[in-house]
mmCIF file of C-alpha atoms in Angstrom:
data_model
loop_
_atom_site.group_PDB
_atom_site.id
_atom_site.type_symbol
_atom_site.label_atom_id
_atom_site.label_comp_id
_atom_site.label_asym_id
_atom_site.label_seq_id
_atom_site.Cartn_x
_atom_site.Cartn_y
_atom_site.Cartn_z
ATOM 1 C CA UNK X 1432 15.341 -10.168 6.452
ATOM 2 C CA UNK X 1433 14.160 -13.806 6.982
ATOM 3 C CA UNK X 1434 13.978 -13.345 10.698
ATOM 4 C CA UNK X 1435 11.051 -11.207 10.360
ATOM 5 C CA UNK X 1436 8.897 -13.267 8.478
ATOM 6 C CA UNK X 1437 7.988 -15.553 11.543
ATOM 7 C CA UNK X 1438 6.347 -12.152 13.424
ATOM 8 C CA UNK X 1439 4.822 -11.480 9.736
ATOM 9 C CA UNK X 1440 3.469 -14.756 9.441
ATOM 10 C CA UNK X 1441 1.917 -14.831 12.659
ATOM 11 C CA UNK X 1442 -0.007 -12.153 11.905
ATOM 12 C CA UNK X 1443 -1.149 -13.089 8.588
ATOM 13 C CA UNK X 1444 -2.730 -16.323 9.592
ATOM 14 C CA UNK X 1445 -4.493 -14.639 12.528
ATOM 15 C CA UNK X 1446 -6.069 -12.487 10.233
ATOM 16 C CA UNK X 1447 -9.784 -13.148 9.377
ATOM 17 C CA UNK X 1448 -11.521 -13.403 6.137
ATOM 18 C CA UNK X 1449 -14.247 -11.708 7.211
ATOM 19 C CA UNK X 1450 -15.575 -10.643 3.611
ATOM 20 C CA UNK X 1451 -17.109 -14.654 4.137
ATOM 21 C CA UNK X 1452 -19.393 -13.487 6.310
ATOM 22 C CA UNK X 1453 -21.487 -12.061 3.358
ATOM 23 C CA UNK X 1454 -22.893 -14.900 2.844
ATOM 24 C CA UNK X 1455 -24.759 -15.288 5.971
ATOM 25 C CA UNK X 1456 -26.831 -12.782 5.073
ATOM 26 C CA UNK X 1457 -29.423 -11.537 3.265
ATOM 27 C CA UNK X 1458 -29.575 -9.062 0.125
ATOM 28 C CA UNK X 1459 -31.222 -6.323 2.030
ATOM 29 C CA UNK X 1460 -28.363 -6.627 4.217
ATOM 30 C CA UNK X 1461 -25.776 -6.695 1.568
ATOM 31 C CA UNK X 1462 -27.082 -3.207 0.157
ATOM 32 C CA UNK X 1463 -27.956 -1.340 3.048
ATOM 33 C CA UNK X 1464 -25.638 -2.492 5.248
ATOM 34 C CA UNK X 1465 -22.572 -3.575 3.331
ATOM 35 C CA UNK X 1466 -20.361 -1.131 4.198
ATOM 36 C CA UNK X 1467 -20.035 -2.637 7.865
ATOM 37 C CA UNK X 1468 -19.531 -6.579 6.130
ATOM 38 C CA UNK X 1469 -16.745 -4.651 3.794
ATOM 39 C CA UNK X 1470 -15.098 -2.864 6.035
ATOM 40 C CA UNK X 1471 -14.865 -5.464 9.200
ATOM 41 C CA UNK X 1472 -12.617 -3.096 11.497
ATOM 42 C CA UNK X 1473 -14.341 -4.657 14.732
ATOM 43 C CA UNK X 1474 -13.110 -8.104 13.979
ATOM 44 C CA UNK X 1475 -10.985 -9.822 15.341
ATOM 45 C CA UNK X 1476 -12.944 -8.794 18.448
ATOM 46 C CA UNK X 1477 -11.484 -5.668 20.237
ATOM 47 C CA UNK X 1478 -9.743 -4.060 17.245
ATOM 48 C CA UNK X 1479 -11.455 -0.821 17.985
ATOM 49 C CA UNK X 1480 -10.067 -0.642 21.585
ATOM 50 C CA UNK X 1481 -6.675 -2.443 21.430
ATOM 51 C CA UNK X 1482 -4.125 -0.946 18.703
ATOM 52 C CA UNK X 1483 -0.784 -2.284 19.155
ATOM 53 C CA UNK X 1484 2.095 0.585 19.225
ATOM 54 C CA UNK X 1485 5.110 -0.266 17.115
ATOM 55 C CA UNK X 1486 7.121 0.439 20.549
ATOM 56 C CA UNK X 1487 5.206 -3.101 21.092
ATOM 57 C CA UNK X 1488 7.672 -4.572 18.288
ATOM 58 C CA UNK X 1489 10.793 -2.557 19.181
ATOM 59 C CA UNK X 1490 10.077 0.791 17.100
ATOM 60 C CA UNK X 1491 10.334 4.512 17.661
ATOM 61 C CA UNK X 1492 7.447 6.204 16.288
ATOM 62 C CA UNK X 1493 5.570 9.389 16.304
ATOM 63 C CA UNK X 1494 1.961 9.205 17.163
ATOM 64 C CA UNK X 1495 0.208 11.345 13.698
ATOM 65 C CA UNK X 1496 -3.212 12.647 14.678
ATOM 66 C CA UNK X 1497 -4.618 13.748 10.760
ATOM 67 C CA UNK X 1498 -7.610 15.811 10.296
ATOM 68 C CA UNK X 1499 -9.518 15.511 7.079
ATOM 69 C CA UNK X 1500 -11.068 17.959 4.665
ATOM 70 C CA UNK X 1501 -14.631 16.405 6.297
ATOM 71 C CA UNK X 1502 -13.246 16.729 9.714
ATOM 72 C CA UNK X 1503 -12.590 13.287 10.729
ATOM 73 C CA UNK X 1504 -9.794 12.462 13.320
ATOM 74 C CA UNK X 1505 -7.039 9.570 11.993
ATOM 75 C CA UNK X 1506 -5.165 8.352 14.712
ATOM 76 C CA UNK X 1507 -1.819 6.845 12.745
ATOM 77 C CA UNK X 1508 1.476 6.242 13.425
ATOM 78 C CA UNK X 1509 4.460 7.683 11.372
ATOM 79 C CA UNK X 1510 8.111 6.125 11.724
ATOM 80 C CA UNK X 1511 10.820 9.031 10.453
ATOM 81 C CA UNK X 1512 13.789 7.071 10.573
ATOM 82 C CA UNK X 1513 17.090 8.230 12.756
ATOM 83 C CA UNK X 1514 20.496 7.997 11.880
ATOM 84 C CA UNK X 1515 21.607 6.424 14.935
ATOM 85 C CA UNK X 1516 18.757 3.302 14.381
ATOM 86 C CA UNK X 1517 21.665 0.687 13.765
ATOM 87 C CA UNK X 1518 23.591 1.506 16.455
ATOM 88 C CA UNK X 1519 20.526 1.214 18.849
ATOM 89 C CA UNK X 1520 18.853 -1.600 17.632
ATOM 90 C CA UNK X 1521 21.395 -4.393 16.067
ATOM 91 C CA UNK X 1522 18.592 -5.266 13.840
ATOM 92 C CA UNK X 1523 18.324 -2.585 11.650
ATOM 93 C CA UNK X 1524 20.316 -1.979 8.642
ATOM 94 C CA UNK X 1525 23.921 -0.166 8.558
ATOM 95 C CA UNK X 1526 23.970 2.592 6.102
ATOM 96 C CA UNK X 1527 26.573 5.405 5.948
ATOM 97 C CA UNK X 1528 25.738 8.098 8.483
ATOM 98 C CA UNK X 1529 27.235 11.121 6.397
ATOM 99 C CA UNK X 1530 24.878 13.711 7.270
ATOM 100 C CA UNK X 1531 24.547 16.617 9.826
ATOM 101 C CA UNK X 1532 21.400 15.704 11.408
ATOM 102 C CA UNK X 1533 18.080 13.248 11.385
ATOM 103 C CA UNK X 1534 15.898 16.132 9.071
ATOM 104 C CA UNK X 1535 18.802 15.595 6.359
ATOM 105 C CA UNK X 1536 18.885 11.404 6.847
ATOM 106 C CA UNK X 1537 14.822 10.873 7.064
ATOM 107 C CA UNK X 1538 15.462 13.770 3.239
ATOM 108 C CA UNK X 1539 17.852 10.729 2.028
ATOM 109 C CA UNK X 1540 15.121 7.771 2.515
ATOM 110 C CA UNK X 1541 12.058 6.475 0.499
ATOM 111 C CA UNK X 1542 8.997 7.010 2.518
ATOM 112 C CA UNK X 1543 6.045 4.152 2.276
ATOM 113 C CA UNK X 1544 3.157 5.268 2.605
ATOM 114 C CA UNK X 1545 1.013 1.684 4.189
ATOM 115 C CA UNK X 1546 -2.572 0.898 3.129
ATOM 116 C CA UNK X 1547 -4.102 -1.973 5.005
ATOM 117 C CA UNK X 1548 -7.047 -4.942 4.188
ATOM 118 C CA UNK X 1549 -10.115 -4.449 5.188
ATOM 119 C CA UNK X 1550 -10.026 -6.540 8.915
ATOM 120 C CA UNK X 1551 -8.245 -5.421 12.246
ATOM 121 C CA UNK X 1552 -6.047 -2.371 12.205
ATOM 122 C CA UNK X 1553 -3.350 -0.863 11.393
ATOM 123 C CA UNK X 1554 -1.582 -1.943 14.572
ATOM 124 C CA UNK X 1555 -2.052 -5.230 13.375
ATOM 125 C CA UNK X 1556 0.054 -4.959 10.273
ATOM 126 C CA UNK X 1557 3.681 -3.262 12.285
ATOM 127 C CA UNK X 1558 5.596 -6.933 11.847
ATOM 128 C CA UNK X 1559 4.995 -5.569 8.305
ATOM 129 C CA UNK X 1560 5.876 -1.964 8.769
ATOM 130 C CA UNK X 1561 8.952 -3.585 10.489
ATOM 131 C CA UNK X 1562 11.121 -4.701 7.825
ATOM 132 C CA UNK X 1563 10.468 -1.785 5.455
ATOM 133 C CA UNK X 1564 11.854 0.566 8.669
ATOM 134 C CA UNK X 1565 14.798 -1.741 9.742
ATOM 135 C CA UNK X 1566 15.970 -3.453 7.062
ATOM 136 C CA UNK X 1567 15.218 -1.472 4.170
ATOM 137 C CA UNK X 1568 15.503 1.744 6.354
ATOM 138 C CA UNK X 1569 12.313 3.441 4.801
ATOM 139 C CA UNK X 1570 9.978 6.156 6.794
ATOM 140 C CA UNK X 1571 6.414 4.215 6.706
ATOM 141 C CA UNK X 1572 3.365 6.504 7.254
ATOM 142 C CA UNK X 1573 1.141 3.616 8.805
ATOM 143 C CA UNK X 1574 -2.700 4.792 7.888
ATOM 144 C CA UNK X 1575 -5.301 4.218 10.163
ATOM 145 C CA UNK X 1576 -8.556 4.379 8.079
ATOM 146 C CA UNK X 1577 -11.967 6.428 9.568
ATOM 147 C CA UNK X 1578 -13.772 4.196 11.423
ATOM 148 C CA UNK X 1579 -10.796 1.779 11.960
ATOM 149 C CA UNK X 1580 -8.605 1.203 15.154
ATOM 150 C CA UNK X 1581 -8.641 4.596 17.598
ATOM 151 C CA UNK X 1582 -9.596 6.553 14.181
ATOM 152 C CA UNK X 1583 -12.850 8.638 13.976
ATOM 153 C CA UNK X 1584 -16.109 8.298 11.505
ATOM 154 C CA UNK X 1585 -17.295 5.415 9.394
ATOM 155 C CA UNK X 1586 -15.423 3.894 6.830
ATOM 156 C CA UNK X 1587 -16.584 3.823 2.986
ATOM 157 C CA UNK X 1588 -14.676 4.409 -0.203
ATOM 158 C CA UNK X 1589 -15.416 7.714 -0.360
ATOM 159 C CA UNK X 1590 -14.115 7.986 3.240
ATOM 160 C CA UNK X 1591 -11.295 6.319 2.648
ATOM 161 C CA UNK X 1592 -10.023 7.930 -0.563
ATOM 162 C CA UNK X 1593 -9.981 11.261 1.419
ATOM 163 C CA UNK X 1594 -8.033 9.546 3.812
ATOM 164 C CA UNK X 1595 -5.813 8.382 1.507
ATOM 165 C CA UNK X 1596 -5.189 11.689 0.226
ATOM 166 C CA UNK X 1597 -5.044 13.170 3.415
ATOM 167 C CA UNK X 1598 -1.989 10.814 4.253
ATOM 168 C CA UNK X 1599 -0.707 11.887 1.044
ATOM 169 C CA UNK X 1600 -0.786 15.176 1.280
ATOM 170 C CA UNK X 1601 1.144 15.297 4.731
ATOM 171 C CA UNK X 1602 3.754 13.901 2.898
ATOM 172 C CA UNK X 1603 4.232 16.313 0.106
ATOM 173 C CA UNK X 1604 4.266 19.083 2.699
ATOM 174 C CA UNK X 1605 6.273 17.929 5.340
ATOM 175 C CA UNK X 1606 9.227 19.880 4.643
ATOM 176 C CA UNK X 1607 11.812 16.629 5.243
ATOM 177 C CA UNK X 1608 9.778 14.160 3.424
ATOM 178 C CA UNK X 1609 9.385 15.856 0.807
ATOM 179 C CA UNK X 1610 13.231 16.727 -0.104
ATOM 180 C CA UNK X 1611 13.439 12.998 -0.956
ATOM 181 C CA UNK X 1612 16.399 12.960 -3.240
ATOM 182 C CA UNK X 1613 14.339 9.893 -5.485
ATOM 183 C CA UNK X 1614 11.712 13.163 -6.307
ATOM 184 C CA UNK X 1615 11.424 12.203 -10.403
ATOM 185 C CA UNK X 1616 11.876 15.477 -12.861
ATOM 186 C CA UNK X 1617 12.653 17.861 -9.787
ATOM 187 C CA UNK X 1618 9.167 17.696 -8.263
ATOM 188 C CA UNK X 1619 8.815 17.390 -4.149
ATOM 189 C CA UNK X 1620 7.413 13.888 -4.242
ATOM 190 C CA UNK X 1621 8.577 10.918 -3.697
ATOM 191 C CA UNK X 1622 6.366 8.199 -1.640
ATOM 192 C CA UNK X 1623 5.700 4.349 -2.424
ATOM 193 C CA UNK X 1624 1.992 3.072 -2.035
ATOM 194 C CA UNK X 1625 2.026 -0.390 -0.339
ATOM 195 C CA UNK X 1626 -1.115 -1.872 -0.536
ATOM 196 C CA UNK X 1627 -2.887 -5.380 0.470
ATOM 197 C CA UNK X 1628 -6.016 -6.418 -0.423
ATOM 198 C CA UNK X 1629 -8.472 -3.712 -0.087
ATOM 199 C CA UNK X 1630 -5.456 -1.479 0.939
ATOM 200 C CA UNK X 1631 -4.388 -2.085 -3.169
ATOM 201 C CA UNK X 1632 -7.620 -0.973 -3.870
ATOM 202 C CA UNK X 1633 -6.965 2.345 -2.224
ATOM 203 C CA UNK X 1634 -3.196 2.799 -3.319
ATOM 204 C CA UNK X 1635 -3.966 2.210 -6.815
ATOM 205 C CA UNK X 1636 -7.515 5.053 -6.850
ATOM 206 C CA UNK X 1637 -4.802 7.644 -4.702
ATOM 207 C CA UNK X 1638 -2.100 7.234 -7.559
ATOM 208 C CA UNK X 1639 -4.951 7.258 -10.421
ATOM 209 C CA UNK X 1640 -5.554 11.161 -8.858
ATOM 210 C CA UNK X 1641 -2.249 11.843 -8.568
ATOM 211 C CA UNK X 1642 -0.156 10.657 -11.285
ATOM 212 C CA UNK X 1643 2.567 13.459 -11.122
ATOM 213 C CA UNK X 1644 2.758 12.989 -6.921
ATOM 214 C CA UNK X 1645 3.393 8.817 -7.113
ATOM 215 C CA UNK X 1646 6.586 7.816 -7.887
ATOM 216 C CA UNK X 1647 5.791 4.082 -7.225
ATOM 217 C CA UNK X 1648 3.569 1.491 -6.211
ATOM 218 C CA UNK X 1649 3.524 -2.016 -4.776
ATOM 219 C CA UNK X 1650 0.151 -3.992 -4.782
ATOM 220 C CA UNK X 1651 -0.944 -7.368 -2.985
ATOM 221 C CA UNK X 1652 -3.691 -9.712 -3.444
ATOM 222 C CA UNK X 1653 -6.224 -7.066 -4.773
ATOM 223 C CA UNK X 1654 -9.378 -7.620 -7.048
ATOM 224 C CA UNK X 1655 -10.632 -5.631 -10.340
ATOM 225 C CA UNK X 1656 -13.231 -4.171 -8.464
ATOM 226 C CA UNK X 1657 -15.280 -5.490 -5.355
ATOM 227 C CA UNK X 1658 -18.822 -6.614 -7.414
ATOM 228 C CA UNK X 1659 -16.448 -8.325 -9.311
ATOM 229 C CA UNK X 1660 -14.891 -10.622 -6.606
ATOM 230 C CA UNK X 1661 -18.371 -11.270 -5.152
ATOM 231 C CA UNK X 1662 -19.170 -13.975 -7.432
ATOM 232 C CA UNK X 1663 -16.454 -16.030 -6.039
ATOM 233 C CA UNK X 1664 -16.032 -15.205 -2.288
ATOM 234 C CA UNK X 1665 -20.134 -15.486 -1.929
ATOM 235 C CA UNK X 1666 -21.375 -17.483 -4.768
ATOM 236 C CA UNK X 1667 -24.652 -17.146 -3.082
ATOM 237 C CA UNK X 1668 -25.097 -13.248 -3.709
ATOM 238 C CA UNK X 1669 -23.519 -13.912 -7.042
ATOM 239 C CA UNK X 1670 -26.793 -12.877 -8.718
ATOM 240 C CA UNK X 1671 -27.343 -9.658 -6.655
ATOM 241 C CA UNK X 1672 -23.762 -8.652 -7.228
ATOM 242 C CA UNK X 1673 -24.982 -5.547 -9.316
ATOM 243 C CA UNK X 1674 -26.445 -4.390 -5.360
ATOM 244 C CA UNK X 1675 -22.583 -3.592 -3.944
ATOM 245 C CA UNK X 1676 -22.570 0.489 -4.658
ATOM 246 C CA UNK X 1677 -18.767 -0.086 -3.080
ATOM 247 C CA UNK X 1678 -16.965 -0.580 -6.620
ATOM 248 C CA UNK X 1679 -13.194 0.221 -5.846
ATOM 249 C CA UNK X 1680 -13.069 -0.136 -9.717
ATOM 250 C CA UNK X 1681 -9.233 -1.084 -9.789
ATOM 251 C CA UNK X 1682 -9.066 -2.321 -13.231
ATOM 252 C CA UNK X 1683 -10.504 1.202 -14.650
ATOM 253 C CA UNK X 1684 -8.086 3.035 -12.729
ATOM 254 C CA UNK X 1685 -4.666 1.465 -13.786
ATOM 255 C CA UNK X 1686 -4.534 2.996 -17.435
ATOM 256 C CA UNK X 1687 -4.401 6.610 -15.675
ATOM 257 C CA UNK X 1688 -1.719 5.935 -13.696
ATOM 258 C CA UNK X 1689 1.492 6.715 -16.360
ATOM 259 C CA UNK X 1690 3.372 4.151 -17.619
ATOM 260 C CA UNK X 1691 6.573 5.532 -16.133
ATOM 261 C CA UNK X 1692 5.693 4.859 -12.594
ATOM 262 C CA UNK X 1693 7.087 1.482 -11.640
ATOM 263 C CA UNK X 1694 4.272 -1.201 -10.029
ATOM 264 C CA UNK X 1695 5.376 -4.313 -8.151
ATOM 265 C CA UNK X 1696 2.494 -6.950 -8.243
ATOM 266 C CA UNK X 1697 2.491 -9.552 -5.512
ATOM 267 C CA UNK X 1698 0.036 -12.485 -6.286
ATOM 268 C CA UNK X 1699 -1.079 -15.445 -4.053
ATOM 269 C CA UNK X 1700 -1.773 -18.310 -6.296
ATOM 270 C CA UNK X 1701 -3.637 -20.191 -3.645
ATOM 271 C CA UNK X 1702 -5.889 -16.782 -2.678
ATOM 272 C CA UNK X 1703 -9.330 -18.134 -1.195
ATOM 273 C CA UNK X 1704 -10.811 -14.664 -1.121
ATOM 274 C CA UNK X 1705 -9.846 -12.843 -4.464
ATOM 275 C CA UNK X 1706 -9.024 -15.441 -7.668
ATOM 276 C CA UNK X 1707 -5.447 -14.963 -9.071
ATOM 277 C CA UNK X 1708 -7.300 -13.899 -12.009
ATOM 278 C CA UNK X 1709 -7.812 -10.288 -10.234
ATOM 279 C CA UNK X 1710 -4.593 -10.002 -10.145
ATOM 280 C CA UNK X 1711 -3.296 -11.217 -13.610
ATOM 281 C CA UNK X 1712 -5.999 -9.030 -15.101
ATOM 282 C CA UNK X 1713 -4.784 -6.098 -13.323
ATOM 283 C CA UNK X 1714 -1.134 -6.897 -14.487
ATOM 284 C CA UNK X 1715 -2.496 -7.013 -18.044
ATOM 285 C CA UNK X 1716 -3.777 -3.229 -17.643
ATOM 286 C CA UNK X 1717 -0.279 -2.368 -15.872
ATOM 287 C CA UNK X 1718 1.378 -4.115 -18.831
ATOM 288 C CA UNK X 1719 -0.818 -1.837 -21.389
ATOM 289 C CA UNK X 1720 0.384 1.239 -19.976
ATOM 290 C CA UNK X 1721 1.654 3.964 -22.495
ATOM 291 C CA UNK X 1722 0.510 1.641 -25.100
ATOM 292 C CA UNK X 1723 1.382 3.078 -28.503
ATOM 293 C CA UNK X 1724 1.965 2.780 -32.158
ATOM 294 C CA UNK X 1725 4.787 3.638 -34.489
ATOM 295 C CA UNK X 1726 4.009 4.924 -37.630
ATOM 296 C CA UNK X 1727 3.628 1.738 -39.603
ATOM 297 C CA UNK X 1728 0.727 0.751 -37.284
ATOM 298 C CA UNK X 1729 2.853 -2.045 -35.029
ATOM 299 C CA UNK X 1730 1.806 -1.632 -31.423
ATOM 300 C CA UNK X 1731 5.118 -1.225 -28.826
ATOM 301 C CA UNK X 1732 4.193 -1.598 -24.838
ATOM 302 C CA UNK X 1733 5.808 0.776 -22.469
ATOM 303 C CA UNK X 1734 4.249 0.160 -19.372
ATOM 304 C CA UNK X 1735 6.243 -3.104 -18.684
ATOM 305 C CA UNK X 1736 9.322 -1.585 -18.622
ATOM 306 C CA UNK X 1737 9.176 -0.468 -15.162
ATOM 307 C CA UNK X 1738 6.856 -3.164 -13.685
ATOM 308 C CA UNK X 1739 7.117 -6.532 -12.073
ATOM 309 C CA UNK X 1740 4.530 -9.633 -11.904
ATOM 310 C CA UNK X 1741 5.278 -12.279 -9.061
ATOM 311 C CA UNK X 1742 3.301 -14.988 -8.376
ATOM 312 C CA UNK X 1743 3.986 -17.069 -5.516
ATOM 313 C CA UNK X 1744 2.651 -20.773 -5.651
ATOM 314 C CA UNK X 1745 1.476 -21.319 -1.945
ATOM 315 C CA UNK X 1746 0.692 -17.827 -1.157
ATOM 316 C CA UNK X 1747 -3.286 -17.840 0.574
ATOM 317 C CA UNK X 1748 -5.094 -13.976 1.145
ATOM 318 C CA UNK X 1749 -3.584 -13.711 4.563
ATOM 319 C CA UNK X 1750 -0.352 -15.364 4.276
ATOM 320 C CA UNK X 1751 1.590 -14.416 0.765
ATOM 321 C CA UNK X 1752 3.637 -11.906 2.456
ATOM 322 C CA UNK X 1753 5.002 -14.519 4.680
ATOM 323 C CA UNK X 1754 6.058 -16.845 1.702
ATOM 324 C CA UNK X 1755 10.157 -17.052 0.737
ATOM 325 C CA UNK X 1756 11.098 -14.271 -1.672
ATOM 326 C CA UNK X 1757 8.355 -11.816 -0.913
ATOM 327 C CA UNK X 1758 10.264 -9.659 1.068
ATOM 328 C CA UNK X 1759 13.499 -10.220 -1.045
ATOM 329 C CA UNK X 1760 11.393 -9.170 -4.240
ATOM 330 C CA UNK X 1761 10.159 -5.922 -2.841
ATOM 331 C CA UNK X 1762 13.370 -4.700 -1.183
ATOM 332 C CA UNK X 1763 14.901 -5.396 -5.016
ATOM 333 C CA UNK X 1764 12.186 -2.998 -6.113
ATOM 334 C CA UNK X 1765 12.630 -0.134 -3.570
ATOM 335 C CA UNK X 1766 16.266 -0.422 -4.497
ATOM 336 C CA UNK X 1767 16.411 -0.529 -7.516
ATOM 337 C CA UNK X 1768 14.121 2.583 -7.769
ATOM 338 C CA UNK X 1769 17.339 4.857 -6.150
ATOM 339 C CA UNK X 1770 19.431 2.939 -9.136
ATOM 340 C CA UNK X 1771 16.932 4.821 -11.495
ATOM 341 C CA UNK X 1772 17.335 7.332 -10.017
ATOM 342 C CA UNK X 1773 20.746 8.035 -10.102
ATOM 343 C CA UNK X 1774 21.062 7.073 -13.725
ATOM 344 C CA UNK X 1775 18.017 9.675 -14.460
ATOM 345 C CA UNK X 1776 20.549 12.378 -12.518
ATOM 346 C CA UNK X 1777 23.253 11.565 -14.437
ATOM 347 C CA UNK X 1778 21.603 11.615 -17.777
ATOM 348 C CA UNK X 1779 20.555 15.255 -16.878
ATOM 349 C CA UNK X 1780 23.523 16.480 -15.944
ATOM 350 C CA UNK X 1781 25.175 15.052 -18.435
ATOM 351 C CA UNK X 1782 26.429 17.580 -21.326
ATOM 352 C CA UNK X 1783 24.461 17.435 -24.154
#
């Protein structure tokens, strides 16, 4: 797995931290036109034009043209994986090749669905997209926001959480993806939200409005809500904070997502751009989860029980996926989710 993180690290510290720019300008500015400093997909220069192709990096793909409920075009890429990957490309992962075709293999896998930060595209993040297709041998569903890359419309959260759920919903009815053996109490979902930055934001608000359809999450370097980071990032506009109508109200969200679904938390202690306190704050909503109390009146926490807090010590906004035991820690996670899953079959079927 190591000899990705070079490609992945590249990438991260080409990324810009364009949410900076903020402070160049003036309040006006930050109300009326905030939603093009937010959502930077024009930086780096010629992100709207040039989308790399994950045949760039060595990939099959599918090309996955989405229309929304408001009639916007997404232009994404989807990556079903094939039975015969290993054999093709040396460095993928073996796994036993025991089924009759690719519908039944691509049935067998988890499926990620990928939620990006807020500058370039999602062409930008296949290094990423990479090792959770080769060497943890998972479909991705690579989302290419409205406004973003070759994708239609303007981007905004309300834009983007129908994208979201547009990406979503694709899943749950493609009639492979959704016969995901991992599917929790017999139900035809099974998808993991992978989410940095901004892209946490919008994993964390999808599984909030579907808490039956989510059967995990895994969140990066994401704030509370966006007024809240503003302070910090732009201590300028601190006082006019109150103007950004683009909440992404994270922390509120959290409690309704149930305390069975398992959340990996990936923190950068070094983050320039959102203060590790974001993310320990969100971990202390995670950790509340299911909260309850027995009948003497003692208070018992459920929500920890399938959740995971890592903090890595020189991890910056851009870079903490690139830093030793990131990619370890998450392929842990997505495996031990089929371990769950196989005890929760056997439990059932067990005689009672």
């Amino acid at each position: 797995m190591t000899g990705f993180l070079p490609s992945v690290e590249g990438f991260a510290k080409g990324t810009l931290a364009t949410v900076a720019t903020l402070s160049t300008v003036g309040v006006g500015l930050l109300y009326y036109g905030q939603n093009y400093l937010i959502y930077p997909s024009a930086f780096p220069p010629g992100s709207r034009t040039e989308v790399p192709v994950p045949t760039d990096f060595g990939i099959p793909y599918q090309p996955l043209d989405l229309r929304t409920e408001d009639d916007v075009q997404l232009r994404c890429y989807l990556l079903p994986q094939r039975q015969d990957l290993s054999v093709t490309n040396p460095e993928a992962a073996v796994l036993p090749t025991e089924y009759e075709n690719d519908d039944e293999f691509i049935a067998s896998r988890p499926t990620v669905i990928m939620f990006h930060g807020n500058g370039g595209n999602h062409g930008h993040r296949i290094p990423i997209a990479k090792v959770f297709f080769m060497k943890m041998r998972c479909n991705v569903l690579m989302l290419s926001y409205r406004g973003y890359g070759l994708s239609d419309g303007s981007p905004s959260e309300r834009g983007l959480q129908i994208d979201s759920q547009t990406a979503l919903d694709y899943i749950l009815a493609d009639p492979n993806f959704s016969r995901s053996p991992l599917a929790r109490f017999l139900t035809d979902a099974f998808d993991i939200l992978y989410g940095q930055s901004i892209g946490g934001a919008v994993a964390i608000d999808l599984a909030s409005r579907n808490p039956t359809k989510i059967n995990a999450l895994i969140i990066e370097n994401t704030f509370t809500s966006l007024p809240s980071v503003i302070p910090h990032a732009l201590p300028l506009l601190a006082r006019v904070s109150f103007l950004c109508h683009q909440k992404w109200d994270s922390a509120s969200k959290i409690p309704l997502i149930p305390a069975t679904t398992p959340i990996l938390m990936l923190s950068g202690a070094k983050d320039e751009i959102v203060p590790k306190e974001h993310m320990r704050t969100l971990w202390e909503a995670v950790a509340k989860r299911g909260e309850k109390k027995t009948p003497g009146g003692k208070e018992y926490k459920t929500g920890l029980e399938r959740a995971k807090f890592m903090e890595f010590e020189d991890g910056a906004h851009n870079d903490t996926c690139a830093q030793t035991g990131y990619w370890t820690a998450v392929a842990d996670f997505v495996a031990s989710l089929a371990r769950d899953e196989e005890i929760e079959k056997e439990t059932s079927s067990s005689p009672q």
